[in-house]
Amino acid sequence: MTHSALRLVLLGALGLPLASGAVIAEERSAADGDGQALEAEPAPAAQESTGPPVYRPSALPDAIDVKGERPRVNPRLVAPAATELGPDLEDLPAPDSLALPTRPEQVQIRELRPLTLSQVETLVEVNNPNLKAIASQVDQAQSNLRAQIAQRYPTIDLRADSVPVFGASRTRTELAGAPNRTSSDERWRVAASLLAQWAVIDPTRDPSIAAARDQFERAKFEYIVALRDLRLQANQAYFELQRADDGVRIGQQSVRASLVSLRDTRARFQAGVATRLDVLEAETQLARDQQLLTNGLAAQAINRRALAELLDLPQDVTPTAADPPRVLGMWQPSLQESIVAAFAFREELDQTLLDIAIANSQADAALGQVRPFLNVFAGLDTAWTDFFGTNENRVKSTGNIDASVGLNFNWRLFDGGRASAEARSNRQRAEESSFRFAERRDNIRRQVEESFYELEKNNRNIATTAREVIQSRESLRLARLRLQAGVTTQREVVDNQRDLTQAEVRYSAAITDYNIRLAELRRRTGLDVIVSCPVRSLPAEKPRLDTDIPVEPTPLLPACQASEPGLL
């Protein structure tokens, strides 16, 4: 794909207006025409005779005009997260969220599981608890939006004060010249009311719903940001594990080479053709290589468990890297195209625009508190009473039904300036978010440029360190031949072996850093335009390793004893 075609594809993917394409075309014509765009711009008359024309940058489009006042999530811009594990990973589900081991055998490692990079990405998307927590926040924001939308509907309340109520009374009457009379009165009372209300005019309703809707969209953007970050963390953890595995391999090779060198040096010393100094130098180099191997084994164990934490694997499983470190591919877009893509695709900028919209909506809701409210209501009240007893003059039963329909009007004329102060605070928060937008925009550009330049640096480092490894191997081979011929000392062999070890470490680091920067660019631009490297043509037979010189495990001595070299 040509560079011009790539630009057109990128513009189409970004959905930028034609003005943006014209700007890129103008930049390309300016580069091809050796500054013709600068000359076409008028310059002050005073500068025409005193110096070159001054570059005046054109006005940039407004972010709200480009992205909209309330950006919405476009699911086509990011691959959805995996929701279930495949057949090859179904035995690695995440433990229960509240599971807690209580016995040592429950955390004992019983399986080392080799994983590829694609399997790691699937596991982290399905198992990672942080991503699940953010998905729960999206559900919470959706529920909050539904609660705010409910303000548009009427409310119906049923109230029953007496369901039922029993009452009893007893009356005794004494009359002169007449017998005393006693009467009793018992009654059952049932009363209920039904009230329906609907806010016809509510100045705080629409701003509250708008703010809740924007918060829901912001939560969805937050989920996408977390998903992209999680994929980057998974890639970085896997690449670091590959670096540690390669460090162990290099350390083992170095220890084997040092053991061979020490064995040959001791044989030459016993034959009288080497000195005690040569033996000491070989032993010193072996100690250095053993330390390198020890550090590599520790880094390998730490990186394995770091990856297991990220993947939330079962407590008795430790992941290993199934693939050796290799260059994943090449980054196609230019630096300028990468920056523009980051501005278009980074959800952090959309979140900041939503913060502005949320603050403005909350300001409108605050002002709505001192505006007129109008409610329409309809009520129905009913009460029934039945009387029992000995009073002959009582009413047997009574009933009452009362229906009402009307309007409620409420207008707070004075609140001490509270509403205006809250609105002013939210407007100021919106202004703060606009400054945060500029900060994030500049930070995004710096991140893209940093990853781009680091990628170029590591690309060159791969080439230089590869040559360094080849030359160091040849130098070590020649040094050993010279030592066998008696024309050099053990010092030259030791130095060349150390140079080879350091060259292999730098070569492995260059590949790992290159892949990490490649993953960072994919995350920081939102693009996935990596051109994969061609498949290597490997021999049918697995290369044979030098197992004649086994690397024996070194016993772990207590620190107090190890710190006294004379006691070893």
XYZ file of C-alpha atoms in Angstrom, residues 107-502:
396
model
C -1.752 -22.229 46.828
C 0.866 -24.791 45.864
C 1.704 -24.634 42.149
C 0.705 -27.899 40.495
C 0.688 -26.947 36.810
C 2.803 -24.812 34.481
C 0.528 -23.887 31.581
C 2.161 -22.644 28.337
C 0.079 -19.837 26.811
C 0.284 -17.960 23.531
C -0.278 -14.221 23.242
C -3.779 -14.672 21.798
C -4.706 -17.026 24.650
C -3.452 -14.486 27.165
C -5.634 -11.786 25.595
C -8.695 -14.053 25.736
C -8.075 -15.011 29.358
C -7.557 -11.452 30.520
C -10.773 -10.282 28.843
C -12.840 -13.067 30.407
C -11.229 -13.418 33.851
C -9.857 -10.029 34.889
C -11.811 -8.764 37.942
C -11.091 -5.082 37.307
C -12.774 -5.248 33.895
C -15.761 -6.967 35.496
C -15.965 -4.202 38.103
C -15.975 -1.495 35.425
C -18.642 -3.411 33.487
C -20.694 -3.345 36.690
C -20.236 0.437 36.823
C -21.708 0.638 33.322
C -24.757 -1.291 34.549
C -25.029 1.055 37.528
C -24.962 4.099 35.244
C -27.649 2.531 33.061
C -29.848 1.892 36.094
C -29.333 5.483 37.224
C -30.378 6.708 33.770
C -33.531 4.607 33.944
C -34.292 6.081 37.359
C -33.947 9.627 35.997
C -36.133 8.872 32.961
C -38.861 7.747 35.370
C -39.394 11.428 36.242
C -41.306 11.782 32.965
C -44.025 9.424 34.150
C -46.779 10.072 36.687
C -46.644 8.667 40.182
C -49.523 6.770 41.785
C -49.625 6.443 45.568
C -51.992 4.253 47.566
C -52.290 5.062 51.239
C -54.343 3.257 53.874
C -54.408 4.789 57.334
C -56.947 2.324 58.749
C -56.769 -1.218 57.459
C -58.894 -1.657 59.520
C -59.062 0.034 62.937
C -61.201 -1.358 65.729
C -62.596 0.961 68.374
C -64.823 0.348 71.393
C -66.479 2.597 73.984
C -68.772 2.022 76.983
C -71.179 4.650 78.396
C -72.985 4.518 81.804
C -75.850 6.957 82.460
C -77.351 7.673 85.917
C -80.747 9.476 86.024
C -82.662 10.611 89.116
C -85.599 8.353 89.773
C -84.720 6.046 86.948
C -82.578 2.993 86.680
C -79.032 3.379 85.475
C -78.371 2.635 81.838
C -75.237 1.287 80.295
C -74.567 1.272 76.556
C -71.600 0.020 74.541
C -70.418 1.031 71.122
C -68.014 -0.948 68.941
C -66.878 0.058 65.493
C -64.651 -1.005 62.617
C -63.137 1.731 60.453
C -61.456 1.405 57.040
C -59.911 4.429 55.279
C -57.767 4.614 52.127
C -56.647 7.215 49.619
C -55.395 7.031 46.045
C -53.358 9.918 44.642
C -51.955 10.296 41.105
C -49.538 13.133 40.317
C -47.720 14.198 37.196
C -45.178 16.976 36.891
C -46.316 18.945 33.870
C -43.544 21.508 34.261
C -40.320 20.496 36.033
C -37.305 22.640 35.078
C -34.862 20.179 36.711
C -36.138 17.059 34.932
C -34.627 17.355 31.455
C -31.181 18.524 32.682
C -31.072 15.641 35.176
C -31.933 13.113 32.465
C -29.352 14.625 30.111
C -26.672 14.448 32.806
C -27.548 10.814 33.589
C -27.443 9.898 29.904
C -24.030 11.530 29.539
C -22.811 9.722 32.652
C -23.970 6.447 31.106
C -22.061 7.193 27.909
C -19.044 8.192 29.956
C -19.180 4.883 31.804
C -19.208 3.056 28.470
C -16.186 5.073 27.349
C -14.510 4.193 30.648
C -15.106 0.509 29.927
C -13.495 0.813 26.498
C -10.525 2.672 27.991
C -10.142 -0.061 30.610
C -10.398 -2.751 27.922
C -7.693 -1.114 25.815
C -5.465 -0.622 28.867
C -6.015 -4.217 29.929
C -5.013 -5.524 26.522
C -1.885 -3.379 26.652
C -1.061 -4.654 30.146
C -1.525 -8.248 28.966
C 0.811 -7.661 26.029
C 3.400 -5.970 28.227
C 3.259 -8.732 30.849
C 3.640 -11.414 28.171
C 6.564 -9.633 26.524
C 8.271 -9.160 29.894
C 7.839 -12.877 30.563
C 9.423 -13.614 27.193
C 12.317 -11.324 28.156
C 12.741 -13.218 31.434
C 12.623 -16.586 29.650
C 15.266 -15.394 27.237
C 17.345 -14.173 30.163
C 17.227 -17.657 31.673
C 18.233 -19.178 28.339
C 21.153 -16.768 27.968
C 22.199 -17.388 31.555
C 22.171 -21.151 31.071
C 24.220 -20.887 27.886
C 26.704 -18.612 29.615
C 27.040 -20.964 32.577
C 27.611 -23.904 30.240
C 30.259 -21.967 28.322
C 31.940 -20.920 31.570
C 31.930 -24.497 32.841
C 33.592 -25.681 29.627
C 36.130 -22.872 29.842
C 36.869 -23.636 33.494
C 37.259 -27.342 32.769
C 39.695 -26.672 29.923
C 41.636 -24.122 31.961
C 42.069 -26.512 34.876
C 43.249 -29.227 32.492
C 45.770 -26.815 30.969
C 46.868 -25.752 34.459
C 47.498 -29.368 35.455
C 49.461 -29.818 32.209
C 51.610 -26.820 33.123
C 50.599 -24.602 30.190
C 48.278 -22.285 32.166
C 48.711 -20.206 35.267
C 46.771 -19.951 38.477
C 45.577 -16.535 37.291
C 43.903 -18.141 34.274
C 41.990 -20.514 36.552
C 40.878 -17.656 38.805
C 39.667 -15.642 35.817
C 37.631 -18.620 34.565
C 36.137 -19.138 38.022
C 35.270 -15.432 38.255
C 33.484 -15.537 34.907
C 31.546 -18.622 36.027
C 30.430 -16.770 39.166
C 29.258 -13.817 37.045
C 27.260 -16.105 34.760
C 25.754 -17.953 37.712
C 24.628 -14.619 39.115
C 23.111 -13.736 35.735
C 21.237 -17.039 35.726
C 20.055 -16.520 39.299
C 18.687 -13.073 38.445
C 17.036 -14.489 35.338
C 15.319 -17.289 37.253
C 14.013 -14.826 39.840
C 12.742 -12.468 37.126
C 11.094 -15.409 35.365
C 9.242 -16.500 38.505
C 8.134 -12.938 39.293
C 6.885 -12.264 35.765
C 5.019 -15.560 35.665
C 3.126 -14.730 38.826
C 2.508 -11.161 37.641
C 0.865 -12.572 34.523
C -1.127 -15.034 36.644
C -2.426 -12.127 38.739
C -3.495 -10.214 35.651
C -5.264 -13.265 34.204
C -6.866 -14.204 37.552
C -5.935 -17.851 37.061
C -6.633 -20.637 39.567
C -4.375 -20.471 42.604
C -2.458 -23.650 41.681
C -1.662 -22.717 38.048
C 1.275 -20.637 36.804
C 1.404 -19.465 33.170
C 4.468 -19.734 30.962
C 5.234 -18.232 27.568
C 4.623 -20.739 24.791
C 6.280 -18.564 22.132
C 9.871 -17.307 22.057
C 10.442 -13.562 21.665
C 10.223 -12.404 18.069
C 9.345 -9.204 16.245
C 5.569 -9.016 15.815
C 5.430 -6.707 12.822
C 5.881 -3.185 11.495
C 3.977 0.034 12.129
C 2.648 1.511 8.885
C 1.216 4.989 9.655
C 3.509 7.976 9.818
C 3.970 9.991 12.989
C 1.528 12.681 11.867
C -1.113 10.123 10.898
C -0.655 8.376 14.222
C -1.197 11.636 16.121
C -4.348 12.507 14.169
C -5.683 8.979 14.676
C -5.064 9.258 18.408
C -7.000 12.530 18.538
C -9.878 10.877 16.686
C -9.994 7.516 18.439
C -8.851 8.118 22.017
C -11.873 7.803 24.302
C -10.234 9.960 26.974
C -10.957 13.074 24.894
C -14.593 12.032 24.445
C -14.851 11.536 28.195
C -13.624 15.068 28.817
C -16.199 16.483 26.395
C -18.870 14.531 28.257
C -17.581 15.998 31.523
C -18.234 19.443 30.057
C -21.755 18.437 28.997
C -22.488 16.863 32.399
C -21.369 19.984 34.258
C -23.509 22.219 32.028
C -26.550 19.965 32.534
C -26.065 20.038 36.291
C -25.829 23.832 36.126
C -29.178 23.944 34.304
C -30.668 21.621 36.911
C -29.450 23.909 39.698
C -31.069 26.942 38.060
C -34.261 24.953 37.584
C -34.768 24.866 41.348
C -35.834 28.544 41.341
C -38.157 28.241 38.344
C -41.896 27.494 38.364
C -43.100 23.917 38.949
C -46.566 22.791 37.886
C -48.109 19.455 38.877
C -51.497 18.004 38.013
C -53.050 15.644 40.530
C -56.119 13.479 40.951
C -57.089 12.042 44.325
C -59.680 9.642 45.705
C -60.300 9.342 49.468
C -62.668 6.813 50.989
C -63.616 5.868 54.565
C -66.102 3.266 55.905
C -67.238 2.766 59.494
C -69.492 -0.005 60.875
C -70.968 0.323 64.387
C -71.931 -2.513 66.734
C -73.201 -2.419 70.284
C -76.255 -1.829 72.518
C -76.869 1.799 71.661
C -80.197 1.817 69.871
C -79.833 5.377 68.590
C -76.562 4.782 66.781
C -76.013 4.948 63.062
C -75.435 1.465 61.707
C -72.707 2.445 59.229
C -71.235 5.453 57.500
C -69.281 5.813 54.270
C -67.504 8.673 52.587
C -65.955 9.023 49.120
C -64.130 12.204 48.170
C -62.660 12.772 44.674
C -60.484 15.730 43.714
C -58.626 16.960 40.624
C -56.431 20.020 40.471
C -53.102 21.722 39.861
C -50.223 22.436 42.199
C -48.037 25.445 41.475
C -44.727 26.028 43.226
C -42.179 28.759 42.601
C -39.325 29.470 44.964
C -38.859 33.212 44.754
C -35.811 33.496 46.998
C -33.246 30.929 48.171
C -30.420 33.171 49.296
C -28.540 32.754 46.000
C -27.962 29.033 46.465
C -29.194 27.963 43.026
C -27.157 30.557 41.171
C -24.062 29.666 43.206
C -24.467 25.954 42.408
C -24.952 26.772 38.733
C -21.880 28.991 38.727
C -19.854 26.213 40.381
C -20.901 23.739 37.683
C -20.099 26.211 34.890
C -16.660 26.657 36.406
C -16.273 22.878 36.524
C -17.129 22.768 32.823
C -14.439 25.359 32.184
C -12.002 23.254 34.203
C -12.852 20.253 32.011
C -12.048 22.296 28.911
C -8.583 22.951 30.341
C -8.287 19.241 31.132
C -9.127 18.544 27.496
C -6.159 20.616 26.367
C -3.938 18.851 28.897
C -5.055 15.409 27.733
C -4.699 16.387 24.087
C -1.092 17.434 24.608
C -0.416 14.380 26.758
C -1.823 12.063 24.083
C 0.408 13.610 21.452
C 3.451 13.270 23.694
C 2.635 9.616 24.366
C 2.281 8.848 20.660
C 5.500 10.660 19.808
C 7.358 8.951 22.639
C 6.212 5.487 21.549
C 6.931 6.278 17.901
C 10.470 7.477 18.560
C 11.132 4.605 20.953
C 9.884 2.193 18.283
C 12.331 3.628 15.761
C 15.133 3.453 18.310
C 14.422 -0.178 19.139
C 14.125 -0.968 15.437
C 17.674 0.279 14.953
C 18.793 -1.466 18.133
C 17.560 -4.797 16.792
C 19.757 -4.413 13.729
C 22.836 -3.248 15.641
C 22.553 -5.790 18.457
C 22.010 -8.604 15.940
C 25.301 -7.671 14.279
C 26.886 -7.383 17.711
C 25.816 -10.930 18.625
C 27.206 -12.373 15.389
C 30.495 -10.523 15.760
C 30.809 -11.443 19.443
C 30.302 -15.112 18.656
C 33.006 -14.997 16.020
C 35.332 -13.100 18.358
C 34.817 -15.717 21.074
C 35.505 -18.523 18.616
C 38.722 -16.890 17.444
C 39.800 -16.155 21.020
C 39.397 -19.812 21.953
C 41.424 -20.869 18.901
C 44.144 -18.382 19.834
C 44.152 -19.717 23.387
C 44.523 -23.276 22.158
C 47.406 -22.142 19.929
C 49.067 -20.462 22.910
C 49.107 -16.952 21.423
C 46.711 -15.313 23.920
C 45.597 -15.554 27.543
C 42.474 -16.643 29.352
C 41.638 -12.971 29.923
C 40.807 -12.478 26.232
C 38.463 -15.487 26.239
C 36.730 -14.256 29.388
C 36.294 -10.760 27.968
C 34.862 -12.054 24.693
C 32.514 -14.417 26.472
C 31.259 -11.556 28.645
C 30.778 -9.394 25.541
C 28.735 -12.159 23.899
C 26.504 -12.533 26.939
C 25.867 -8.798 27.136
